[in-house]
Short mmCIF file of C-alpha atoms in Angstrom, two decimals:
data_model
loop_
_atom_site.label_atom_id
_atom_site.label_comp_id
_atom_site.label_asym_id
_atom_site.label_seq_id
_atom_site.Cartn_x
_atom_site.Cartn_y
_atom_site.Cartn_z
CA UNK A 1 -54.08 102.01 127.65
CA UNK A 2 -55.27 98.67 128.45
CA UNK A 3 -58.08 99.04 125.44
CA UNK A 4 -55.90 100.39 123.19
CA UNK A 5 -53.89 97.06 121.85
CA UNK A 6 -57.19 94.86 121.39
CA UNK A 7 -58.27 97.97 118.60
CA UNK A 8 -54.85 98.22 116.44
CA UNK A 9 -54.81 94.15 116.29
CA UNK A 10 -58.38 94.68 114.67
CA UNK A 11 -57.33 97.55 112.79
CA UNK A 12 -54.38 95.91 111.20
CA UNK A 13 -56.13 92.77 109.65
CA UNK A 14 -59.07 95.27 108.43
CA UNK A 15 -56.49 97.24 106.74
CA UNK A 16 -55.47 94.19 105.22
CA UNK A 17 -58.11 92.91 103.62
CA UNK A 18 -59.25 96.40 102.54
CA UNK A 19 -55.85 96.36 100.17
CA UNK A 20 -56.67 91.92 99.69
CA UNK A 21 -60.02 93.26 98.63
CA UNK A 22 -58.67 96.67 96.47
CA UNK A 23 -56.08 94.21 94.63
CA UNK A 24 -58.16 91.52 93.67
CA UNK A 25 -60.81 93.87 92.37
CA UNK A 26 -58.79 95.88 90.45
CA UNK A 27 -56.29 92.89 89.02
CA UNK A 28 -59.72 90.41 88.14
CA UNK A 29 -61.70 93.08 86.53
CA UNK A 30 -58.71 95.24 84.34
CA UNK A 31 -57.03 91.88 83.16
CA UNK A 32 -60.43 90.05 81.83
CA UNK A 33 -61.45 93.25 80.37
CA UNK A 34 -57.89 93.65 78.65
CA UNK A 35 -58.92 89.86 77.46
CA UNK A 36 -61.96 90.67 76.57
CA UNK A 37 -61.30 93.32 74.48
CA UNK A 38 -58.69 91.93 72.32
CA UNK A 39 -60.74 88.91 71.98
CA UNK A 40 -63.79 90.77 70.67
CA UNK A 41 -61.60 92.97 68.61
CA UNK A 42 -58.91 90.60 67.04
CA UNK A 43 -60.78 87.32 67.22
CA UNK A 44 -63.47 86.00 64.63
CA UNK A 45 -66.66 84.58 65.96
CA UNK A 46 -68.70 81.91 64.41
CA UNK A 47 -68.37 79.02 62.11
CA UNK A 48 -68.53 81.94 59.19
CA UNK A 49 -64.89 83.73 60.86
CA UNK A 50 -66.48 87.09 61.25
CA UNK A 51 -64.82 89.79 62.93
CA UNK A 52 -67.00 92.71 64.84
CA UNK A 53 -65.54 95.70 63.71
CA UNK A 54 -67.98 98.30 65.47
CA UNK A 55 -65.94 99.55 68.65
CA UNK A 56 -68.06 102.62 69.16
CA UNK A 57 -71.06 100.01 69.70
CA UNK A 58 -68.36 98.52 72.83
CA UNK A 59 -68.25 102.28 74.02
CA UNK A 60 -72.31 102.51 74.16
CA UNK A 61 -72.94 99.17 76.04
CA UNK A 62 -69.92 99.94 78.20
CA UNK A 63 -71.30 103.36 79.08
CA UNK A 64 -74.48 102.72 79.25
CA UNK A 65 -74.23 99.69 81.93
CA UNK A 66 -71.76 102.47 83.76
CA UNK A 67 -74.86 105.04 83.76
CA UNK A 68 -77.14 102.72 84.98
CA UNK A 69 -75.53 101.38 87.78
CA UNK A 70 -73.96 104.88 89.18
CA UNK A 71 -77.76 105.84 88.77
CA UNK A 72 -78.51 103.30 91.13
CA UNK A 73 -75.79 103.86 93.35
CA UNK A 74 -76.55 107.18 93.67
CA UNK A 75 -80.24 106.42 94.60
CA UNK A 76 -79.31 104.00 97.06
CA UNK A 77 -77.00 106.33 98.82
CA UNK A 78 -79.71 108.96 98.94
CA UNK A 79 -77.90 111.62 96.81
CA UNK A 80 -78.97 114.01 94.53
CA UNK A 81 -79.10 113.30 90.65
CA UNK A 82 -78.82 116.95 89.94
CA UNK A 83 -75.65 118.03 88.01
CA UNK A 84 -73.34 120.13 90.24
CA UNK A 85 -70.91 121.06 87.06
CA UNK A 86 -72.59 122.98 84.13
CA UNK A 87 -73.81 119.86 81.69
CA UNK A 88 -71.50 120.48 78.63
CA UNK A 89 -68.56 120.40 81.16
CA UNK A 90 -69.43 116.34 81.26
CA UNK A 91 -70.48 116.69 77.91
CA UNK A 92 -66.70 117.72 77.30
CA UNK A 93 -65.32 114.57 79.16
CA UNK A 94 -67.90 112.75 77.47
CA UNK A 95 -66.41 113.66 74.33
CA UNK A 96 -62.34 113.21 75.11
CA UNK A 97 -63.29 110.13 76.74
CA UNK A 98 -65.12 108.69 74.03
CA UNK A 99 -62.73 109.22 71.65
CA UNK A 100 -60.41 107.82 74.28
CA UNK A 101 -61.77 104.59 73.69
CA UNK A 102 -62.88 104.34 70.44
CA UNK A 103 -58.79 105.18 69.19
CA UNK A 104 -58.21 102.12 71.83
CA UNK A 105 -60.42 99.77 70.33
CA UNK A 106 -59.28 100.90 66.80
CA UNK A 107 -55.80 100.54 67.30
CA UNK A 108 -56.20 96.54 68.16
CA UNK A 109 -57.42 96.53 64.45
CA UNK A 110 -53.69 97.27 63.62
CA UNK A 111 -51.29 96.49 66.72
CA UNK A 112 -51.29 93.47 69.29
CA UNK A 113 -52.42 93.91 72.87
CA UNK A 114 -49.53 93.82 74.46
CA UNK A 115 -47.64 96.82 72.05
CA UNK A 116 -50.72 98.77 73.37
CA UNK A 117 -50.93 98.23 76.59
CA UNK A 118 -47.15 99.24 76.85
CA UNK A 119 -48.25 102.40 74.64
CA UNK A 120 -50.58 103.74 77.21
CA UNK A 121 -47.64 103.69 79.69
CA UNK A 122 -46.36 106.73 78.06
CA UNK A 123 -49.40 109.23 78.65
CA UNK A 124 -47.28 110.73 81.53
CA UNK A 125 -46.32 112.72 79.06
CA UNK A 126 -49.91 114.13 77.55
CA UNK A 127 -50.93 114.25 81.10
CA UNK A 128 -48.20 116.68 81.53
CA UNK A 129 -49.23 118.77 78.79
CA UNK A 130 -52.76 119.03 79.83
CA UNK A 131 -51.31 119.87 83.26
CA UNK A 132 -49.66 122.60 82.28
CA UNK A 133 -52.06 123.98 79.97
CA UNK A 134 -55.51 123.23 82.14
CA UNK A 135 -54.30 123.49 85.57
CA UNK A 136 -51.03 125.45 85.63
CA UNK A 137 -48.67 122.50 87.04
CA UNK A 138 -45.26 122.82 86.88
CA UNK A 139 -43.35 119.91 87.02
CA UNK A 140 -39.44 118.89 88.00
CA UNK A 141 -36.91 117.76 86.37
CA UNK A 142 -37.08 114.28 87.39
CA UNK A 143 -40.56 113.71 85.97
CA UNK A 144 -39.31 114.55 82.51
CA UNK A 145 -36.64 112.16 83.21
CA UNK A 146 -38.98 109.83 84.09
CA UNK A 147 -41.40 110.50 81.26
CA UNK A 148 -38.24 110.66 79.20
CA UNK A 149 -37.14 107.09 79.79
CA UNK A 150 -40.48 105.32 79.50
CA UNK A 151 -41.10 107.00 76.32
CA UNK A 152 -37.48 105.47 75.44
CA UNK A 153 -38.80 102.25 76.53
CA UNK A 154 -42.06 101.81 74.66
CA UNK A 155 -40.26 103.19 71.75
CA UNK A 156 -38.01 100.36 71.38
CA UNK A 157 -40.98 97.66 72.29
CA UNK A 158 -42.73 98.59 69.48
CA UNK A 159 -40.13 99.25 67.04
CA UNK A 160 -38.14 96.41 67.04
CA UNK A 161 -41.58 93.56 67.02
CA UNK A 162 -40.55 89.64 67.35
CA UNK A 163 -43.07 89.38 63.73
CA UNK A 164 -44.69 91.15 61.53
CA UNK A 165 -48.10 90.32 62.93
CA UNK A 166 -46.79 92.20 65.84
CA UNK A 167 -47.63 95.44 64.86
CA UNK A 168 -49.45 95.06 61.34
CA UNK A 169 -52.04 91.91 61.69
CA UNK A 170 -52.74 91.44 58.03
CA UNK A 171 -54.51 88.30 58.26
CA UNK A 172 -56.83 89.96 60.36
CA UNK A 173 -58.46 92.84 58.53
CA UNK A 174 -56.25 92.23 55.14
CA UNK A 175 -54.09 95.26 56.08
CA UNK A 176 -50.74 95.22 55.91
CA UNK A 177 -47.15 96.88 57.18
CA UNK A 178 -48.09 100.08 55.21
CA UNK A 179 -50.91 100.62 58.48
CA UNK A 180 -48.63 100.24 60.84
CA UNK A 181 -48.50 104.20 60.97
CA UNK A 182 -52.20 104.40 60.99
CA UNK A 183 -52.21 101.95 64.08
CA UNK A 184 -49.32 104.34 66.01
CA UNK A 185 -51.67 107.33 65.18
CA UNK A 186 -54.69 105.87 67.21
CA UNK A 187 -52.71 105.07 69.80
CA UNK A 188 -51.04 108.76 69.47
CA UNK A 189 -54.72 109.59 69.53
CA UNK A 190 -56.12 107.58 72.47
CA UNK A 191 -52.83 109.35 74.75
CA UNK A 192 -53.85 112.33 74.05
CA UNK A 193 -57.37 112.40 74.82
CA UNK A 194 -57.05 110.27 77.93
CA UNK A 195 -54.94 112.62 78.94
CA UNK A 196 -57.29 115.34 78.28
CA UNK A 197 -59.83 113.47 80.21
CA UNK A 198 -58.08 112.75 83.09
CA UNK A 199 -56.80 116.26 83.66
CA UNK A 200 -60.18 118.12 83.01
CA UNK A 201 -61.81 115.54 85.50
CA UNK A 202 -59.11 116.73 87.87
CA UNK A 203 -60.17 120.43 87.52
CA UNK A 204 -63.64 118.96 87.61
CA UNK A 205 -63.59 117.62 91.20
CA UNK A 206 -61.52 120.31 92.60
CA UNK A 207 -63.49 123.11 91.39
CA UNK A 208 -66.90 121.53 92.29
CA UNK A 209 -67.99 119.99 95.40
CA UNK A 210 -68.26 116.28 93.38
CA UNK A 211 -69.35 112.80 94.59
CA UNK A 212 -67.34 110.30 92.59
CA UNK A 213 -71.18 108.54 91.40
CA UNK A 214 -72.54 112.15 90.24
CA UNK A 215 -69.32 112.74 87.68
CA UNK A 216 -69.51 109.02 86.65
CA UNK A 217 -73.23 109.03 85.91
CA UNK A 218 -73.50 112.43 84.08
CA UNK A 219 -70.17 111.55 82.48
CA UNK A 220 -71.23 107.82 81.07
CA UNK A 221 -74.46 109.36 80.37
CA UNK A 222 -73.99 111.65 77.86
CA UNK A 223 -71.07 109.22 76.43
CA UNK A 224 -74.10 107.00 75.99
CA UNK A 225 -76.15 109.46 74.13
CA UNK A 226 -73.25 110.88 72.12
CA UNK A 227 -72.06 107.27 70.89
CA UNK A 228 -75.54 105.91 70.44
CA UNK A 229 -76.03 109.18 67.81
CA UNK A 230 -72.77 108.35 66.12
CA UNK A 231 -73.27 105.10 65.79
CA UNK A 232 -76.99 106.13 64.02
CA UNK A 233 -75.69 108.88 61.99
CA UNK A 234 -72.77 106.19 60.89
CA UNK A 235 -75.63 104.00 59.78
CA UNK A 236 -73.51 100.91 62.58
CA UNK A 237 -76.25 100.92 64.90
CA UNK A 238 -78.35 97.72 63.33
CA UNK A 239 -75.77 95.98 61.74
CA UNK A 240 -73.44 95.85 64.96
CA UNK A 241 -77.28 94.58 66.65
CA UNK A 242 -77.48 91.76 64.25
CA UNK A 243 -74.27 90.83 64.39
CA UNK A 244 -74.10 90.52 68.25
CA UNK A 245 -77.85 88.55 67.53
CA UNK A 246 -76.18 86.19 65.32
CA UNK A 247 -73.16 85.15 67.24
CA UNK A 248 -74.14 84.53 71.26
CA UNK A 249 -70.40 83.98 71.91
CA UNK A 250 -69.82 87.50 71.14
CA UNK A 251 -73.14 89.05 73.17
CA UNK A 252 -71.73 87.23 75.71
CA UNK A 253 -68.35 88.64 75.84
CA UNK A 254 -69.70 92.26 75.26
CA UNK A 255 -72.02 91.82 78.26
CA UNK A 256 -69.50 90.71 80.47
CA UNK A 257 -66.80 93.42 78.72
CA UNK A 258 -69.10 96.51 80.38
CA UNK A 259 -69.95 94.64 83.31
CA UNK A 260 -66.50 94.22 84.29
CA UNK A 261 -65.71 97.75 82.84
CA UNK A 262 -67.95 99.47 85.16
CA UNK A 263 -67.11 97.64 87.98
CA UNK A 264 -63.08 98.26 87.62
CA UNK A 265 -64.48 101.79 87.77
CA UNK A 266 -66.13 101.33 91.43
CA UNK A 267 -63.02 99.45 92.54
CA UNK A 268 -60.41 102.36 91.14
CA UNK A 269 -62.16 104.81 93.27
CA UNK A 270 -62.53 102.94 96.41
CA UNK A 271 -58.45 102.09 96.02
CA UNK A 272 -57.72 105.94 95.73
CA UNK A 273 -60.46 107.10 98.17
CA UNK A 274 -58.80 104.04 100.82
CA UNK A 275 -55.38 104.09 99.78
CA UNK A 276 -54.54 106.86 97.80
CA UNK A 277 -53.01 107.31 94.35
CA UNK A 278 -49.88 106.00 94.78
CA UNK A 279 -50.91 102.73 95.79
CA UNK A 280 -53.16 102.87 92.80
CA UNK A 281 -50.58 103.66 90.30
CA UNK A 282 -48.79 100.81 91.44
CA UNK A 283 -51.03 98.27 91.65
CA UNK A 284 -52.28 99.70 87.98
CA UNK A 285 -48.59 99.25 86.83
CA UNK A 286 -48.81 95.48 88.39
CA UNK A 287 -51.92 95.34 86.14
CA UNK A 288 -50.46 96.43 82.89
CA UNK A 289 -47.68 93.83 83.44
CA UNK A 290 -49.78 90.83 84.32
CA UNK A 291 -52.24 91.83 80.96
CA UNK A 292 -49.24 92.09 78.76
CA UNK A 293 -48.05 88.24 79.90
CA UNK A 294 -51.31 87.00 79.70
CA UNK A 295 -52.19 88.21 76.19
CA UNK A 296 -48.31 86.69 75.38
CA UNK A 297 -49.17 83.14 76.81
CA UNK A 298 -53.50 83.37 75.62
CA UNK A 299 -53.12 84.97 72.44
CA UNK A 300 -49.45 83.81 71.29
CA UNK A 301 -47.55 86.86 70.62
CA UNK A 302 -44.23 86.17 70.49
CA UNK A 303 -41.73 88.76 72.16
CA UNK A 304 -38.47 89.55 70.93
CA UNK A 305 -35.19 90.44 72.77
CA UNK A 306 -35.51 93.88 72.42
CA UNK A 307 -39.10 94.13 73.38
CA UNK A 308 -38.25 92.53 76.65
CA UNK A 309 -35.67 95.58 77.47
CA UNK A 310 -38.29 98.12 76.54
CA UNK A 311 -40.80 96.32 78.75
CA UNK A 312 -37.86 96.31 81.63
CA UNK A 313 -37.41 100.11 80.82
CA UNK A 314 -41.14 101.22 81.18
CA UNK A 315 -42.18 98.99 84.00
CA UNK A 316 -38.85 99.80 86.19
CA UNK A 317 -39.15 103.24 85.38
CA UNK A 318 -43.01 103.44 86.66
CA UNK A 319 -42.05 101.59 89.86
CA UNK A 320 -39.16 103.69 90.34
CA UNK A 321 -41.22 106.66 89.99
CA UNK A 322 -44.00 105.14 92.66
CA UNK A 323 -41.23 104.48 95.41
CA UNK A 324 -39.90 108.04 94.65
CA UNK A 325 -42.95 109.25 95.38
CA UNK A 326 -43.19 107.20 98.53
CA UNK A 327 -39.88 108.07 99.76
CA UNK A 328 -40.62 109.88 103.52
CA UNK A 329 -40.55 113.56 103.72
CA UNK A 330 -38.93 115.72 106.30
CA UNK A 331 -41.61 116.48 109.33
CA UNK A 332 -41.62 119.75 110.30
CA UNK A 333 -39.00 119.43 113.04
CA UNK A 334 -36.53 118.60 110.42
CA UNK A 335 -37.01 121.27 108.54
CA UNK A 336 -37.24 124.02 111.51
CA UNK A 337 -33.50 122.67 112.71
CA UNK A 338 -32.07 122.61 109.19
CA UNK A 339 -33.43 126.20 108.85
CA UNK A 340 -35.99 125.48 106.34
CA UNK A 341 -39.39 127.72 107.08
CA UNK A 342 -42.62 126.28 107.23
CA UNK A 343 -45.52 126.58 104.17
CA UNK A 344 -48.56 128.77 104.88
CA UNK A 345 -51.25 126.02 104.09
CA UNK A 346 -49.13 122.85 105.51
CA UNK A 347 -52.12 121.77 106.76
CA UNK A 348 -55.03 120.77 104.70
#
């Protein structure tokens, strides 16, 4: 007993600085990535005001950076390279995902940061499709509610904008108010594919035995070869090179776009695999807050009263539904005295 008090005081501060270490990762590299990309995107580089407008050339250096490095970590840890999941299974993911982030890019072309980021609060609701249809979930009543209300909330941020250059930035691309649908459709778009991609990577790890490096390597691998033929076949492949050659401020911020991009990766899957997911879906909902007042105060978009209620409405309805989900369940005594039976497979 005597040896037992030293170890929890030892364990507690590790525990600590595990979560310190989890935050920090995940906070640094998701908000100067959300920066980054609606600086690339939105912002024009060079004494000549020119705007890069090839995003799937962002999705090949971001995914091929990812492949490299989940090459190497894979080497280092002594694993195998060899694909455990038939190859056109990540070639599937490959696929949703790029078009994931292409429609993410795209959209900045025609809405402001923060009306996005508030968008991709709602893919609880594509994620529940794909649940349903891929895996078979069923779902209560309560997560509709849920899905229901943040879907109410992200509706009224981005239909009732503080300006016009809110939702349609004309004096960016020389679009107006008529694209404002287009920009809703991409980010329609991105929901539904992340969602796609999230779910089948679900069904991925549970119905292979799947190290976390082997799905990200084959995954960003053949999203590198699939974007790098698009971007040939779209003929964007040597002007977005000598674009990126002619302006150093923007091969700078692409560089540090996927290096931070791959590393948020690492640090999302050593927050679940430490912590679980419902610390991660908190501290992603933290995230999504902090990037939304950042872009306000960096990038000056101005919010108006009724995008403040919307934002109240999604982000109180997302931390409602993580303490829900946090609230402690009856043990097993409890539900033996209040008559309740036992499952089968209660234990894992």
């Amino acid at each position: 007993m005597a040896e037992t008090a030293p170890l929890s005081i030892v364990t507690q501060p590790s525990k600590l600085w595990k979560g310190v270490f989890a935050v920090a990762g995940i906070m640094t590299t998701l908000v100067t990535y959300g920066v980054l990309q609606e600086k690339i995107m939105r912002v024009p580089y060079g004494d000549d005001k020119a705007f890069f407008r090839y995003s799937l050339f962002l999705v090949f250096c971001n995914r091929i950076t990812t492949s490299a490095i989940s090459a190497g970590a894979l080497l280092a840890s002594k694993k195998a390279l060899d694909p455990v999941a038939p190859v056109y299974k990540y070639s599937l993911v490959s696929v949703s995902n790029i078009l994931t982030t292409t429609c993410q890019y795209e959209a900045l072309k025609y809405v402001s940061f923060p009306v996005q980021t508030l968008a991709k609060c709602a893919k609880m609701i594509p994620v529940m499709v794909w649940g349903t249809i891929i895996m078979q979930k069923k779902y209560k009543g309560q997560d509709y509610l849920l899905a229901f209300l943040v879907t109410v909330g992200c509706s009224i941020f981005i239909l009732y904008p503080a300006g016009s250059s809110e939702i349609g930035p004309s004096d960016i691309y020389g679009r107006g108010r008529e694209n404002t649908v287009w920009g809703i459709s991409l980010m329609i778009g991105y929901l539904g594919f992340d969602g796609f991609t999230s779910t089948f990577q679900d069904k991925l790890f549970k119905g292979y035995d799947m190290e976390i490096y082997n799905q990200i390597f084959y995954t960003a691998f053949c999203s590198c070869v699939l974007s790098l033929t698009g971007l040939i076949l779209q003929g964007q492949l040597l002007p977005a090179i000598h674009f990126v050659s002619s302006h150093n401020d923007c091969f700078f911020d692409i560089a540090l776009l996927s290096t931070v991009a791959t590393a948020s990766q690492f640090f999302i899957s050593y927050t679940i695999r430490t912590f679980g997911a419902l610390t991660f879906a908190t501290i992603m909902t933290t995230r999504q807050l902090v990037s939304i007042m950042l872009s306000c105060l960096w990038f000056s978009h101005p919010l108006s009263r009724e995008q403040w209620i919307g934002a109240v409405v999604v982000f109180g309805t997302l931390y409602a539904k993580s303490f829900l989900r946090s609230a402690p369940k009856p043990s097993p005594s409890q539900q033996m005295q209040n008559g309740a039976s036992l499952p089968v497979k209660g234990i894992p």
